[in-house]
Structures are given as C-alpha cells and as structure tokens.
Amino acid sequence: MSQPRSRRSVRSRNRLALAVPVVLSLTASLGFLPSAASAAPSAQTTAQAADTNLSYVVNTKVDHRTIASVKKAIPAAGGTVVIAYEKIGVIVVRSSAPDFAQKIRTVRGVQSAGATRTAPLTPAGTTDEGAVQVLSDAQAAKLAKASAAAPDSEPLEADQWDLRAIGADKAAKINPGSRKVTVAVIDTGVDDTHPDIAPNFSAAQSANCDGGVPNTSAGAWRPYTADDYHGTHVAGEIAAARNGIGVAGVAPGVKVSAINVTDRSNGLFYPESVVCAFVFAADHGVEITNNSYYVDPWLYNCMDDPDQRAIVDAVNRAQQYAQKKGTLSLASAGNSNDDLDSDAIVDASSPDDSTAVERTVDPHECFDVPTQLPGVVTVSATGVKNLKSYYSSYGKGVIDVAAPGGDRLYQIPDTPSQNGRILSTLPNGQYGFLQGTSMASPHAAGVAALLKSTHPKASPAQLQALLKAQADATSCPASYDQDGDGTQDAVCEGGARVNGFYGFGIVNALRAVK
C-alpha cells in the first residue's frame, strides 16, 4: 500500500522564514538545481523494456496556445490525454509506447515529462510506524469508566495523552474551531459514517483522485477496505467531534474532508493523483491539507532523472497553486530516524511499485515529495515526554514544528491503557492506536486549523509563521541514547529556539486560541 506517512514517512522541507516568507519556486529553479546521483534505473528502463501501459505527467508552459499544441502532439507521440490541468500546465497521459517520454520532451513548450510509475497500469505510502492496534470492547469500557471522572470528557479521552500534551483539551473549552475552516485529509480515504467524524464531515469538499481525475460521486472518498484505515485515523485526530462518543480531535469544531489518492489496485499514492488532490482542495475552498504520505514510487525524486524530475515539477506546481489560492499544507517528516539535512541517505525502498534498487541520495538534491516542497510545513513526532519519537526523522532547517506522534518503546504515558501510541478513529465505527509522523502531522494541522479560526484572514505564509510562533520552544536533549547502549541514536543540531529535532518547537493548541 502506498506509504501513508505512518507506514513510510512523509518528509517535508520548508525553507520559509518565520516573519518574512520567501516563496521559492522549484518549478522555476529546476534548471539550476545541482545534479544528484540517483543510481537507480529510470522508469523508462525499468518498465518500458517491454510494451507496457504507463501513466505520465507532461508539464508545459502555462498558456492556452502552448497547452493546446502539446495536447495535439500527445497522440502523435503515442499517448492519450487523461486530463489537463491547464491552470498549472500539467497534463496526465497514458501511453504504451516505449519512447513516448523521449518524443514528447522534444515538443515545443514541454518543460518536463516523465513516467509516474515503474510498473504497468493494472485494471482498476503512508507514515505510520507499525500495525494498528484495535481498541477492544473491554479496553473501551475501562477507558469510559476512567474518563467519566473528568468533566466534559469524551468516553475514551482518558487515553488521549496527546491532547493534554498540547493543551487541546483546554483549548476546546475556549474555541473548538470554526465551521468556516476545513482540513482536507489527502490520504487513503475517510469513513465519513463514523459517529465521531460524521458531524464535521464536508462531502462537498471531498473526492477520489485515483488516476488523476476527481470523482465526487457519493462515498467515492471512502477507504476501499477496512485495512485502509490510515486516513480515517488521521481525520479523527484532527476533528473528531466532542459529541459524547469515543474520542476528541485537536480541533473538534472545524470541518474535515477526504481526498482519497490511493491506487485501487495496490494502494500506492501516485503523482497524478496527488496533483489532482491539491488542485481539487484549492478549487473547493480548503484552508489546510494534511499529507501523511510520500508520493510513490520514489521515496526521493532525483533531479538528474527525467522521470523523477517531472514528478517533482508536476506536484510542486499543484501545491504552489493551492498556496496561491489560500491553502496551507502540512506533511509528516518520515519514520526512518534519518537526518534529512545530512549529505547522504541510503534509499533501499525505491521504486516501490516494481523492484527496489538500493541507492545513496543527497536529500538536498533528491526530494521527498510533497514533504520537501517549498511552503509545505514539515512535522516531526514526539511522545508523552515531549522527546523526539525514536523513529521520527529530523534535520536542522528541515523540521518546522513537532507534534505528538506517539512512542510505544521509550515514552509510556500514565493512562489507563499505558499505550504510548495515538488513539483515534478507525473505519466501521472502531477505534485504535497508531504511531508515526503520520500521526504528528494531523496534530499540527489541527492546531493550524485553530489558528485559522482565530485569524481567518491569515494567508498560508502568515499561518505558517503563526504556527511556528505559538509553538513551545524545545531544546535539544542533553543525550539521545534511547536504548541505553552508550551510542547516540540521533544527533540534534541547533539552539533552544530552533533545532533539528523540533524545528521551532512543539505545537500548542491552547496558545493558538488565546
């Protein structure tokens, strides 16, 4: 299944300054980025040695004449147009011609083009760390009894240490969030029939974007199976209603929508689907998107590979379009305990839709998408002790803020279940525990929604600055030897205000509403 940031980890690098945002355009600067050794076969060599049907993104100059000309050239090169996002110059194409990409790149007005997968299309990644633990009836009864002792508490809230860690329980009494704010969960789909999600769900801002074309028919946004629980868990963390049922979200008064971007056959998050999601969210008035995944099939997209370059170009155009329309996007940092500001990272998982080939990449030149795109807020994970979770990736200048994502090994809460993971909603009215930067990002997205509720006119850049400003500054730990073997498990660089583990600090919901 595609990498939900819980399963794989979403890493987002944000280079924007706190007070004076600088909107960097990767699209405009693609030609100036240093080459990186991808050391892995391109999609062309991997999947088109034989005659196979692949999906492509073709990125053009943004003018009607050029787009019309390229659309005419696509059939001549052996392709079929699936959909054209003319406002951003991205055309989604399918072709079984082995030389389609090479031919279309020579067409006047085409700025980049490449295959979005390395395995052929079949008939119709997330970032949680480990499998879900479903809450049993006995555990739920125990929690309900413990929660009953606290006034105005949801039945399962006694186990929600994460809400208390960022003051979200107190914030809800002051301002639970505005109904005018919507957070779109770009993920594996959301079960909007769940009793904790239904009160706040916005069907009008929901869709299924599998294949790159939005499907807004009723229920299309829902998970395909109960095993596709990731998006439902994320949605509950953001906006589960305070309605006397189950759990509560960080911003229980805002609306939440679902944009399902998973491939129905293999669960992967392909670029054309994510392009569709960002454009759809922007065009439907979504204020915030949560992205707890990375775009498949490459964990890192290297700019010296024409296919990977085209993926970065296409998704960046879409997310920048969303920014210009007023949408702030947050993404998870990943679960590999990698230093995202290092000179080299070993990627042994790409491509993940065919045969992975180990390669060493420079994360400054090979991009995790959408996490490392400009303007996207990158979130690392913490546990109940406000310490970086053992799995969370990090990096000075990469992490913007931190938020609760859970830690089942080294940070155990004093709660009825003593479960260091995050309790939230699951499909079919269930509840369960997950951990990962996939869970951290929605906590930060919930706080961003509270900030948007109190500062409704804030632009995405201003909202990001507010998110950083309200965070609790958290210094690097004196030691990060989690397993006690005498070796540092990760090295935190930076000062008390900004560092590689926590960015500008751990988000604070209570401060966001005051």
Short mmCIF file of C-alpha atoms in Angstrom, two decimals:
data_model
loop_
_atom_site.label_atom_id
_atom_site.label_comp_id
_atom_site.label_asym_id
_atom_site.label_seq_id
_atom_site.Cartn_x
_atom_site.Cartn_y
_atom_site.Cartn_z
CA MET A 1 0.00 0.00 0.00
CA SER A 2 1.26 3.46 -0.66
CA GLN A 3 3.18 4.96 2.05
CA PRO A 4 0.98 6.67 4.49
CA ARG A 5 3.37 8.76 6.50
CA SER A 6 2.81 6.27 9.18
CA ARG A 7 3.96 3.50 7.04
CA ARG A 8 6.66 5.30 5.28
CA SER A 9 7.17 8.78 6.47
CA VAL A 10 6.44 11.94 4.91
CA ARG A 11 9.23 14.45 4.99
CA SER A 12 8.68 17.99 4.22
CA ARG A 13 11.38 20.59 3.99
CA ASN A 14 10.22 24.14 4.43
CA ARG A 15 12.67 26.93 3.73
CA LEU A 16 10.28 29.75 4.55
CA ALA A 17 11.41 32.24 7.15
CA LEU A 18 9.33 32.93 10.24
CA ALA A 19 8.42 36.55 9.61
CA VAL A 20 9.46 37.22 6.02
CA PRO A 21 8.39 34.26 3.92
CA VAL A 22 10.33 33.67 0.72
CA VAL A 23 8.25 31.67 -1.75
CA LEU A 24 10.79 29.54 -3.55
CA SER A 25 9.59 28.06 -6.83
CA LEU A 26 11.07 24.68 -7.58
CA THR A 27 9.36 24.82 -10.95
CA ALA A 28 11.24 27.95 -11.86
CA SER A 29 14.52 26.71 -10.46
CA LEU A 30 14.58 23.15 -11.75
CA GLY A 31 17.25 24.01 -14.27
CA PHE A 32 19.53 25.41 -11.59
CA LEU A 33 19.41 22.60 -9.06
CA PRO A 34 22.66 20.61 -8.85
CA SER A 35 22.55 17.16 -10.34
CA ALA A 36 22.24 14.25 -7.93
CA ALA A 37 23.37 10.71 -8.50
CA SER A 38 20.15 8.74 -8.40
CA ALA A 39 22.00 5.47 -9.05
CA ALA A 40 18.70 3.77 -9.82
CA PRO A 41 17.09 2.85 -13.13
CA SER A 42 14.63 5.34 -14.53
CA ALA A 43 11.02 4.43 -15.06
CA GLN A 44 11.76 4.14 -18.76
CA THR A 45 14.41 1.45 -18.38
CA THR A 46 12.55 -0.40 -15.64
CA ALA A 47 9.05 -0.57 -17.03
CA GLN A 48 9.32 0.04 -20.73
CA ALA A 49 11.77 -2.61 -21.73
CA ALA A 50 8.59 -4.27 -22.90
CA ASP A 51 5.45 -2.72 -24.31
CA THR A 52 3.53 -1.66 -21.19
CA ASN A 53 0.84 0.88 -20.42
CA LEU A 54 2.17 3.61 -18.11
CA SER A 55 0.91 6.88 -16.73
CA TYR A 56 2.84 10.12 -17.35
CA VAL A 57 2.86 13.76 -16.36
CA VAL A 58 3.68 16.23 -19.12
CA ASN A 59 4.47 19.72 -17.81
CA THR A 60 4.18 22.67 -20.16
CA LYS A 61 4.34 26.41 -20.29
CA VAL A 62 1.14 27.84 -18.85
CA ASP A 63 -0.56 29.44 -21.83
CA HIS A 64 -3.54 28.18 -23.79
CA ARG A 65 -1.79 28.10 -27.15
CA THR A 66 1.12 26.01 -25.87
CA ILE A 67 -1.13 23.61 -23.97
CA ALA A 68 -3.38 23.15 -27.00
CA SER A 69 -0.36 22.47 -29.20
CA VAL A 70 1.09 19.91 -26.78
CA LYS A 71 -2.27 18.17 -26.41
CA LYS A 72 -2.32 17.72 -30.19
CA ALA A 73 1.22 16.33 -30.15
CA ILE A 74 0.49 13.72 -27.48
CA PRO A 75 -1.46 11.28 -29.74
CA ALA A 76 1.25 11.59 -32.39
CA ALA A 77 3.81 10.51 -29.78
CA GLY A 78 1.66 7.50 -28.85
CA GLY A 79 -0.20 8.88 -25.84
CA THR A 80 -3.76 9.56 -24.72
CA VAL A 81 -4.72 12.59 -22.62
CA VAL A 82 -6.44 11.60 -19.37
CA ILE A 83 -6.93 15.12 -18.02
CA ALA A 84 -5.27 18.50 -18.49
CA TYR A 85 -4.79 20.83 -15.52
CA GLU A 86 -4.34 23.85 -17.73
CA LYS A 87 -4.10 26.36 -14.87
CA ILE A 88 -0.79 24.79 -13.82
CA GLY A 89 0.36 23.33 -17.14
CA VAL A 90 0.18 19.67 -16.08
CA ILE A 91 -1.25 17.07 -18.46
CA VAL A 92 -1.84 13.49 -17.29
CA VAL A 93 -1.24 11.00 -20.09
CA ARG A 94 -1.31 7.25 -20.61
CA SER A 95 0.82 5.50 -23.19
CA SER A 96 2.19 2.07 -24.05
CA ALA A 97 4.77 3.49 -26.46
CA PRO A 98 8.27 2.76 -25.13
CA ASP A 99 9.62 6.06 -26.45
CA PHE A 100 6.67 8.28 -25.52
CA ALA A 101 8.55 10.33 -22.94
CA GLN A 102 11.55 10.90 -25.18
CA LYS A 103 9.33 12.04 -28.03
CA ILE A 104 7.10 14.35 -26.01
CA ARG A 105 10.09 16.04 -24.35
CA THR A 106 11.16 17.34 -27.76
CA VAL A 107 7.82 19.06 -28.36
CA ARG A 108 7.92 22.83 -28.18
CA GLY A 109 6.53 24.15 -24.90
CA VAL A 110 7.13 20.94 -22.91
CA GLN A 111 9.26 21.76 -19.88
CA SER A 112 9.44 18.27 -18.34
CA ALA A 113 7.76 14.92 -18.83
CA GLY A 114 8.10 11.52 -17.28
CA ALA A 115 6.51 8.26 -16.21
CA THR A 116 4.86 8.32 -12.79
CA ARG A 117 5.31 4.60 -12.11
CA THR A 118 7.68 1.78 -13.00
CA ALA A 119 5.11 -0.99 -13.28
CA PRO A 120 2.35 -1.10 -15.89
CA LEU A 121 -1.13 0.14 -15.12
CA THR A 122 -3.49 -2.55 -13.91
CA PRO A 123 -7.27 -2.56 -14.17
CA ALA A 124 -8.89 -0.66 -11.77
CA GLY A 125 2.75 5.19 1.18
CA THR A 126 1.78 6.20 4.39
CA THR A 127 3.70 7.07 7.50
CA ASP A 128 2.53 5.15 10.49
CA GLU A 129 5.07 3.03 12.28
CA GLY A 130 3.77 -0.50 12.81
CA ALA A 131 0.37 -2.12 12.52
CA VAL A 132 -2.77 -0.70 14.05
CA GLN A 133 -3.90 -1.95 17.48
CA VAL A 134 -7.69 -2.01 17.56
CA LEU A 135 -9.28 -0.98 20.84
CA SER A 136 -11.17 -3.92 22.36
CA ASP A 137 -14.60 -3.64 23.99
CA ALA A 138 -13.04 -4.37 27.37
CA GLN A 139 -10.46 -1.61 26.91
CA ALA A 140 -13.17 0.80 25.79
CA ALA A 141 -15.25 0.06 28.88
CA LYS A 142 -12.24 0.63 31.12
CA LEU A 143 -11.49 3.91 29.38
CA ALA A 144 -15.09 5.09 29.63
CA LYS A 145 -15.03 4.50 33.36
CA ALA A 146 -11.77 6.42 33.76
CA SER A 147 -12.94 9.28 31.52
CA ALA A 148 -16.19 9.64 33.45
CA ALA A 149 -14.19 11.03 36.35
CA ALA A 150 -13.21 14.06 34.25
CA PRO A 151 -15.92 16.63 33.47
CA ASP A 152 -16.66 17.42 29.81
CA SER A 153 -14.53 14.49 28.72
CA GLU A 154 -15.19 12.13 25.84
CA PRO A 155 -15.66 8.43 26.78
CA LEU A 156 -12.21 7.39 25.53
CA GLU A 157 -10.37 10.62 26.27
CA ALA A 158 -8.52 9.28 29.29
CA ASP A 159 -6.16 7.57 26.86
CA GLN A 160 -5.66 10.67 24.73
CA TRP A 161 -2.46 11.88 26.36
CA ASP A 162 -1.66 13.65 23.10
CA LEU A 163 -4.49 16.17 23.54
CA ARG A 164 -3.31 17.09 27.01
CA ALA A 165 0.31 17.32 25.85
CA ILE A 166 -0.53 20.26 23.57
CA GLY A 167 -3.38 21.75 25.63
CA ALA A 168 -6.04 20.75 23.10
CA ASP A 169 -8.46 19.65 25.83
CA LYS A 170 -8.34 23.12 27.40
CA ALA A 171 -8.35 24.88 24.02
CA ALA A 172 -11.66 23.22 23.10
CA LYS A 173 -13.36 24.97 26.01
CA ILE A 174 -12.24 28.34 24.68
CA ASN A 175 -12.57 27.82 20.93
CA PRO A 176 -13.06 24.37 19.36
CA GLY A 177 -12.51 25.82 15.90
CA SER A 178 -14.66 27.47 13.25
CA ARG A 179 -17.07 25.71 10.91
CA LYS A 180 -15.69 28.01 8.22
CA VAL A 181 -12.35 26.17 8.30
CA THR A 182 -11.87 22.84 6.50
CA VAL A 183 -8.90 20.49 6.73
CA ALA A 184 -8.67 18.10 3.79
CA VAL A 185 -7.15 14.70 4.57
CA ILE A 186 -5.22 13.67 1.45
CA ASP A 187 -4.81 10.02 2.24
CA THR A 188 -6.35 6.54 1.96
CA GLY A 189 -9.90 7.81 2.25
CA VAL A 190 -12.06 8.64 5.27
CA ASP A 191 -15.04 6.74 6.65
CA ASP A 192 -17.41 9.68 6.98
CA THR A 193 -20.07 7.45 8.52
CA HIS A 194 -18.02 7.08 11.71
CA PRO A 195 -20.04 8.70 14.53
CA ASP A 196 -17.08 10.83 15.61
CA ILE A 197 -16.40 12.10 12.09
CA ALA A 198 -19.88 12.42 10.57
CA PRO A 199 -20.81 15.64 12.46
CA ASN A 200 -17.86 17.54 10.99
CA PHE A 201 -17.54 15.96 7.58
CA SER A 202 -17.72 18.05 4.41
CA ALA A 203 -18.82 15.89 1.48
CA ALA A 204 -18.86 18.92 -0.83
CA GLN A 205 -15.09 19.24 -0.41
CA SER A 206 -14.34 15.53 -0.78
CA ALA A 207 -13.40 13.36 -3.76
CA ASN A 208 -11.48 10.35 -5.02
CA CYS A 209 -8.49 11.38 -7.17
CA ASP A 210 -7.18 7.92 -8.11
CA GLY A 211 -5.68 8.18 -11.60
CA GLY A 212 -5.61 11.97 -11.59
CA VAL A 213 -9.29 12.70 -12.28
CA PRO A 214 -11.57 13.82 -9.40
CA ASN A 215 -14.58 11.63 -8.71
CA THR A 216 -17.10 13.40 -6.49
CA SER A 217 -19.82 10.77 -6.53
CA ALA A 218 -21.27 9.99 -3.11
CA GLY A 219 -18.89 7.93 -1.00
CA ALA A 220 -16.10 7.86 -3.58
CA TRP A 221 -13.79 9.36 -0.94
CA ARG A 222 -14.19 6.43 1.46
CA PRO A 223 -11.49 3.80 2.07
CA TYR A 224 -11.68 0.80 -0.24
CA THR A 225 -11.38 -1.70 2.62
CA ALA A 226 -11.22 -1.69 6.42
CA ASP A 227 -7.47 -2.20 6.09
CA ASP A 228 -7.23 1.26 4.53
CA TYR A 229 -7.70 2.77 7.98
CA HIS A 230 -4.93 5.35 7.81
CA GLY A 231 -6.98 8.32 6.53
CA THR A 232 -9.82 7.71 8.98
CA HIS A 233 -7.37 7.68 11.90
CA VAL A 234 -5.82 10.93 10.69
CA ALA A 235 -9.22 12.60 10.25
CA GLY A 236 -10.23 11.74 13.81
CA GLU A 237 -7.03 13.19 15.21
CA ILE A 238 -7.81 16.47 13.50
CA ALA A 239 -11.53 16.91 14.02
CA ALA A 240 -13.31 14.11 15.87
CA ALA A 241 -16.37 15.80 17.36
CA ARG A 242 -16.89 16.38 21.06
CA ASN A 243 -20.27 14.69 20.99
CA GLY A 244 -20.12 12.27 23.90
CA ILE A 245 -18.96 9.45 21.65
CA GLY A 246 -15.47 7.96 21.56
CA VAL A 247 -12.56 10.37 21.16
CA ALA A 248 -11.99 14.06 20.50
CA GLY A 249 -9.90 15.77 17.83
CA VAL A 250 -7.47 18.64 18.27
CA ALA A 251 -9.94 20.98 16.55
CA PRO A 252 -13.36 19.40 17.19
CA GLY A 253 -15.28 22.36 15.78
CA VAL A 254 -13.75 22.57 12.31
CA LYS A 255 -14.77 20.64 9.22
CA VAL A 256 -12.80 17.79 7.72
CA SER A 257 -12.93 16.46 4.17
CA ALA A 258 -11.39 13.46 2.42
CA ILE A 259 -9.45 13.24 -0.82
CA ASN A 260 -8.62 9.60 -1.50
CA VAL A 261 -5.43 9.39 -3.58
CA THR A 262 -4.67 5.68 -3.32
CA ASP A 263 -4.46 3.44 -6.35
CA ARG A 264 -7.30 0.96 -6.09
CA SER A 265 -5.16 -2.00 -7.19
CA ASN A 266 -2.08 -1.54 -4.99
CA GLY A 267 -2.77 1.29 -2.56
CA LEU A 268 0.09 3.48 -3.77
CA PHE A 269 0.00 7.30 -3.87
CA TYR A 270 0.93 8.13 -7.45
CA PRO A 271 1.87 11.69 -8.56
CA GLU A 272 -1.08 12.32 -10.86
CA SER A 273 -3.48 11.52 -8.01
CA VAL A 274 -1.71 13.93 -5.66
CA VAL A 275 -1.70 16.66 -8.33
CA CYS A 276 -5.45 16.17 -8.61
CA ALA A 277 -5.84 16.38 -4.81
CA PHE A 278 -4.01 19.68 -4.38
CA VAL A 279 -5.88 21.31 -7.25
CA PHE A 280 -9.22 19.95 -6.03
CA ALA A 281 -8.60 21.17 -2.48
CA ALA A 282 -7.63 24.62 -3.71
CA ASP A 283 -10.62 24.94 -6.04
CA HIS A 284 -13.04 23.84 -3.31
CA GLY A 285 -12.04 26.35 -0.67
CA VAL A 286 -9.99 24.07 1.60
CA GLU A 287 -7.88 26.09 4.04
CA ILE A 288 -5.50 23.33 5.17
CA THR A 289 -4.38 19.97 3.80
CA ASN A 290 -2.75 17.15 5.76
CA ASN A 291 -0.31 14.92 3.89
CA SER A 292 0.78 11.88 5.90
CA TYR A 293 2.39 10.00 2.99
CA TYR A 294 5.04 10.34 0.32
CA VAL A 295 4.42 10.26 -3.38
CA ASP A 296 5.18 6.86 -4.90
CA PRO A 297 7.10 5.19 -6.44
CA TRP A 298 10.25 7.10 -5.38
CA LEU A 299 10.98 7.93 -1.74
CA TYR A 300 13.35 10.57 -3.09
CA ASN A 301 12.99 12.09 -6.55
CA CYS A 302 16.37 12.99 -8.03
CA MET A 303 16.64 15.87 -10.44
CA ASP A 304 19.10 14.15 -12.79
CA ASP A 305 16.46 11.56 -13.67
CA PRO A 306 13.95 12.92 -16.22
CA ASP A 307 11.02 10.90 -14.84
CA GLN A 308 11.64 11.86 -11.21
CA ARG A 309 12.27 15.46 -12.22
CA ALA A 310 8.88 15.60 -13.94
CA ILE A 311 7.20 14.23 -10.81
CA VAL A 312 8.71 16.97 -8.64
CA ASP A 313 7.72 19.59 -11.21
CA ALA A 314 4.11 18.43 -11.50
CA VAL A 315 3.35 18.02 -7.78
CA ASN A 316 5.12 21.28 -6.94
CA ARG A 317 3.03 23.17 -9.49
CA ALA A 318 -0.12 21.77 -7.90
CA GLN A 319 0.82 22.53 -4.30
CA GLN A 320 2.01 26.02 -5.20
CA TYR A 321 -1.30 26.61 -6.96
CA ALA A 322 -3.01 25.61 -3.72
CA GLN A 323 -0.84 28.02 -1.73
CA LYS A 324 -1.75 30.88 -4.05
CA LYS A 325 -5.43 30.01 -3.59
CA GLY A 326 -5.04 30.22 0.21
CA THR A 327 -4.31 26.62 1.24
CA LEU A 328 -1.62 25.72 3.80
CA SER A 329 -0.26 22.17 3.52
CA LEU A 330 1.39 20.13 6.27
CA ALA A 331 3.29 16.87 5.86
CA SER A 332 4.95 14.24 8.01
CA ALA A 333 8.73 14.04 8.25
CA GLY A 334 9.08 10.27 7.94
CA ASN A 335 9.75 7.32 10.20
CA SER A 336 13.31 6.31 9.33
CA ASN A 337 15.11 8.28 12.07
CA ASP A 338 17.04 9.86 9.19
CA ASP A 339 18.86 13.18 9.36
CA LEU A 340 17.22 14.97 6.44
CA ASP A 341 19.92 17.62 6.49
CA SER A 342 22.74 15.11 6.03
CA ASP A 343 24.82 14.80 2.89
CA ALA A 344 23.75 11.25 2.11
CA ILE A 345 20.83 8.93 2.85
CA VAL A 346 20.52 5.34 1.72
CA ASP A 347 17.23 4.72 -0.07
CA ALA A 348 16.63 0.99 -0.32
CA SER A 349 12.88 1.17 -1.00
CA SER A 350 12.64 2.80 -4.43
CA PRO A 351 10.95 2.16 -6.72
CA ASP A 352 8.26 0.60 -4.55
CA ASP A 353 5.91 -0.48 -7.32
CA SER A 354 8.33 -2.90 -9.00
CA THR A 355 11.85 -3.88 -7.88
CA ALA A 356 13.66 -1.63 -5.40
CA VAL A 357 17.32 -0.82 -6.07
CA GLU A 358 19.47 0.49 -3.23
CA ARG A 359 20.92 3.93 -3.93
CA THR A 360 22.54 6.73 -1.95
CA VAL A 361 20.98 10.16 -2.36
CA ASP A 362 21.62 13.70 -1.16
CA PRO A 363 18.33 14.93 0.36
CA HIS A 364 19.27 18.47 -0.67
CA GLU A 365 19.14 17.41 -4.31
CA CYS A 366 16.76 14.44 -4.31
CA PHE A 367 13.36 15.41 -2.94
CA ASP A 368 10.82 13.60 -0.80
CA VAL A 369 7.52 14.79 -2.24
CA PRO A 370 5.44 16.59 -1.06
CA THR A 371 7.36 16.96 2.21
CA GLN A 372 10.37 18.79 0.85
CA LEU A 373 8.46 21.13 -1.42
CA PRO A 374 8.64 24.87 -0.66
CA GLY A 375 5.90 26.19 1.59
CA VAL A 376 4.90 22.78 2.96
CA VAL A 377 5.15 22.55 6.78
CA THR A 378 7.29 19.58 7.84
CA VAL A 379 6.34 17.93 11.15
CA SER A 380 8.41 15.60 13.35
CA ALA A 381 6.93 13.33 16.02
CA THR A 382 7.16 13.39 19.83
CA GLY A 383 5.99 11.14 22.66
CA VAL A 384 4.41 11.83 26.04
CA LYS A 385 7.76 13.08 27.45
CA ASN A 386 7.96 15.75 24.73
CA LEU A 387 11.02 13.98 23.34
CA LYS A 388 11.53 13.14 19.68
CA SER A 389 9.98 9.74 18.97
CA TYR A 390 12.57 7.04 18.32
CA TYR A 391 11.51 6.56 14.69
CA SER A 392 10.96 10.19 13.67
CA SER A 393 13.20 11.65 11.01
CA TYR A 394 14.67 15.04 11.76
CA GLY A 395 17.08 17.64 10.39
CA LYS A 396 18.18 21.20 11.07
CA GLY A 397 16.49 23.56 8.67
CA VAL A 398 14.12 20.81 7.58
CA ILE A 399 11.74 20.32 10.51
CA ASP A 400 9.36 23.25 11.02
CA VAL A 401 7.46 22.09 14.10
CA ALA A 402 6.94 18.97 16.18
CA ALA A 403 3.72 17.36 17.45
CA PRO A 404 2.58 14.20 19.25
CA GLY A 405 3.00 11.14 17.05
CA GLY A 406 3.47 8.52 19.76
CA ASP A 407 6.31 6.36 21.05
CA ARG A 408 5.47 2.83 22.20
CA LEU A 409 9.05 1.96 23.27
CA TYR A 410 10.55 4.73 25.37
CA GLN A 411 7.73 7.14 26.27
CA ILE A 412 4.90 5.34 28.07
CA PRO A 413 2.06 7.51 29.41
CA ASP A 414 0.32 7.14 32.74
CA THR A 415 -3.02 6.41 31.13
CA PRO A 416 -5.47 3.52 31.62
CA SER A 417 -4.06 1.61 28.63
CA GLN A 418 -0.49 2.81 29.15
CA ASN A 419 -0.19 2.89 25.38
CA GLY A 420 2.36 5.33 24.00
CA ARG A 421 0.67 5.48 20.62
CA ILE A 422 -2.17 7.74 19.43
CA LEU A 423 -5.80 6.67 19.90
CA SER A 424 -8.19 7.72 17.15
CA THR A 425 -10.98 6.65 14.83
CA LEU A 426 -10.98 3.63 12.50
CA PRO A 427 -13.45 2.56 9.78
CA ASN A 428 -16.71 0.88 10.73
CA GLY A 429 -17.11 2.80 13.97
CA GLN A 430 -14.00 1.39 15.58
CA TYR A 431 -11.05 2.97 17.41
CA GLY A 432 -7.39 2.05 17.54
CA PHE A 433 -3.82 3.04 18.32
CA LEU A 434 -1.22 4.07 15.75
CA GLN A 435 2.11 5.86 15.96
CA GLY A 436 4.22 7.66 13.40
CA THR A 437 4.94 11.05 11.92
CA SER A 438 1.67 10.33 10.11
CA MET A 439 0.04 11.00 13.46
CA ALA A 440 2.17 14.06 14.25
CA SER A 441 1.24 15.98 11.11
CA PRO A 442 -2.55 15.92 11.77
CA HIS A 443 -1.96 17.23 15.32
CA ALA A 444 -0.12 20.19 13.82
CA ALA A 445 -2.82 20.53 11.15
CA GLY A 446 -5.44 20.68 13.90
CA VAL A 447 -3.54 23.48 15.64
CA ALA A 448 -3.20 25.28 12.29
CA ALA A 449 -6.99 24.99 11.92
CA LEU A 450 -7.45 26.59 15.34
CA LEU A 451 -5.10 29.40 14.31
CA LYS A 452 -7.02 29.88 11.08
CA SER A 453 -10.22 30.01 13.13
CA THR A 454 -8.83 32.84 15.27
CA HIS A 455 -7.04 34.57 12.36
CA PRO A 456 -9.42 33.97 9.43
CA LYS A 457 -7.66 36.39 7.09
CA ALA A 458 -4.20 34.87 7.56
CA SER A 459 -2.51 33.77 4.33
CA PRO A 460 -0.77 30.39 4.16
CA ALA A 461 2.61 32.07 4.79
CA GLN A 462 1.21 34.05 7.72
CA LEU A 463 -0.49 30.95 9.11
CA GLN A 464 2.76 29.05 8.96
CA ALA A 465 4.54 31.90 10.76
CA LEU A 466 1.85 31.84 13.47
CA LEU A 467 2.19 28.08 13.82
CA LYS A 468 5.92 28.44 14.43
CA ALA A 469 5.49 31.42 16.75
CA GLN A 470 2.97 29.70 19.04
CA ALA A 471 5.00 26.51 19.35
CA ASP A 472 6.67 25.71 22.65
CA ALA A 473 10.41 26.09 22.09
CA THR A 474 12.04 22.76 22.93
CA SER A 475 15.78 22.44 23.30
CA CYS A 476 17.90 19.57 22.05
CA PRO A 477 18.14 16.84 24.71
CA ALA A 478 21.43 16.55 26.58
CA SER A 479 21.57 12.93 25.44
CA TYR A 480 19.57 10.88 22.95
CA ASP A 481 20.69 7.37 23.84
CA GLN A 482 17.22 5.83 23.85
CA ASP A 483 18.22 2.19 24.22
CA GLY A 484 21.00 2.87 26.73
CA ASP A 485 23.76 1.22 24.72
CA GLY A 486 26.10 4.18 25.08
CA THR A 487 25.60 5.37 21.49
CA GLN A 488 23.59 8.43 20.49
CA ASP A 489 20.63 7.27 18.42
CA ALA A 490 20.36 10.64 16.67
CA VAL A 491 22.19 13.96 16.86
CA CYS A 492 20.17 17.13 17.40
CA GLU A 493 21.74 20.28 15.99
CA GLY A 494 20.63 23.83 16.71
CA GLY A 495 19.69 26.04 19.62
CA ALA A 496 16.93 26.37 22.16
CA ARG A 497 14.60 28.17 19.77
CA VAL A 498 15.17 26.27 16.52
CA ASN A 499 16.79 22.88 16.07
CA GLY A 500 16.78 19.71 14.03
CA PHE A 501 14.56 17.64 16.34
CA TYR A 502 11.69 20.06 16.97
CA GLY A 503 12.07 22.92 14.49
CA PHE A 504 10.50 25.97 16.12
CA GLY A 505 9.02 23.80 18.86
CA ILE A 506 6.09 21.58 19.80
CA VAL A 507 2.72 22.97 18.69
CA ASN A 508 0.45 24.43 21.38
CA ALA A 509 -3.30 24.32 20.81
CA LEU A 510 -4.14 26.37 23.89
CA ARG A 511 -1.87 29.21 22.85
CA ALA A 512 -3.39 29.08 19.37
CA VAL A 513 -6.85 30.06 20.65
CA LYS A 514 -5.83 32.65 23.22
#
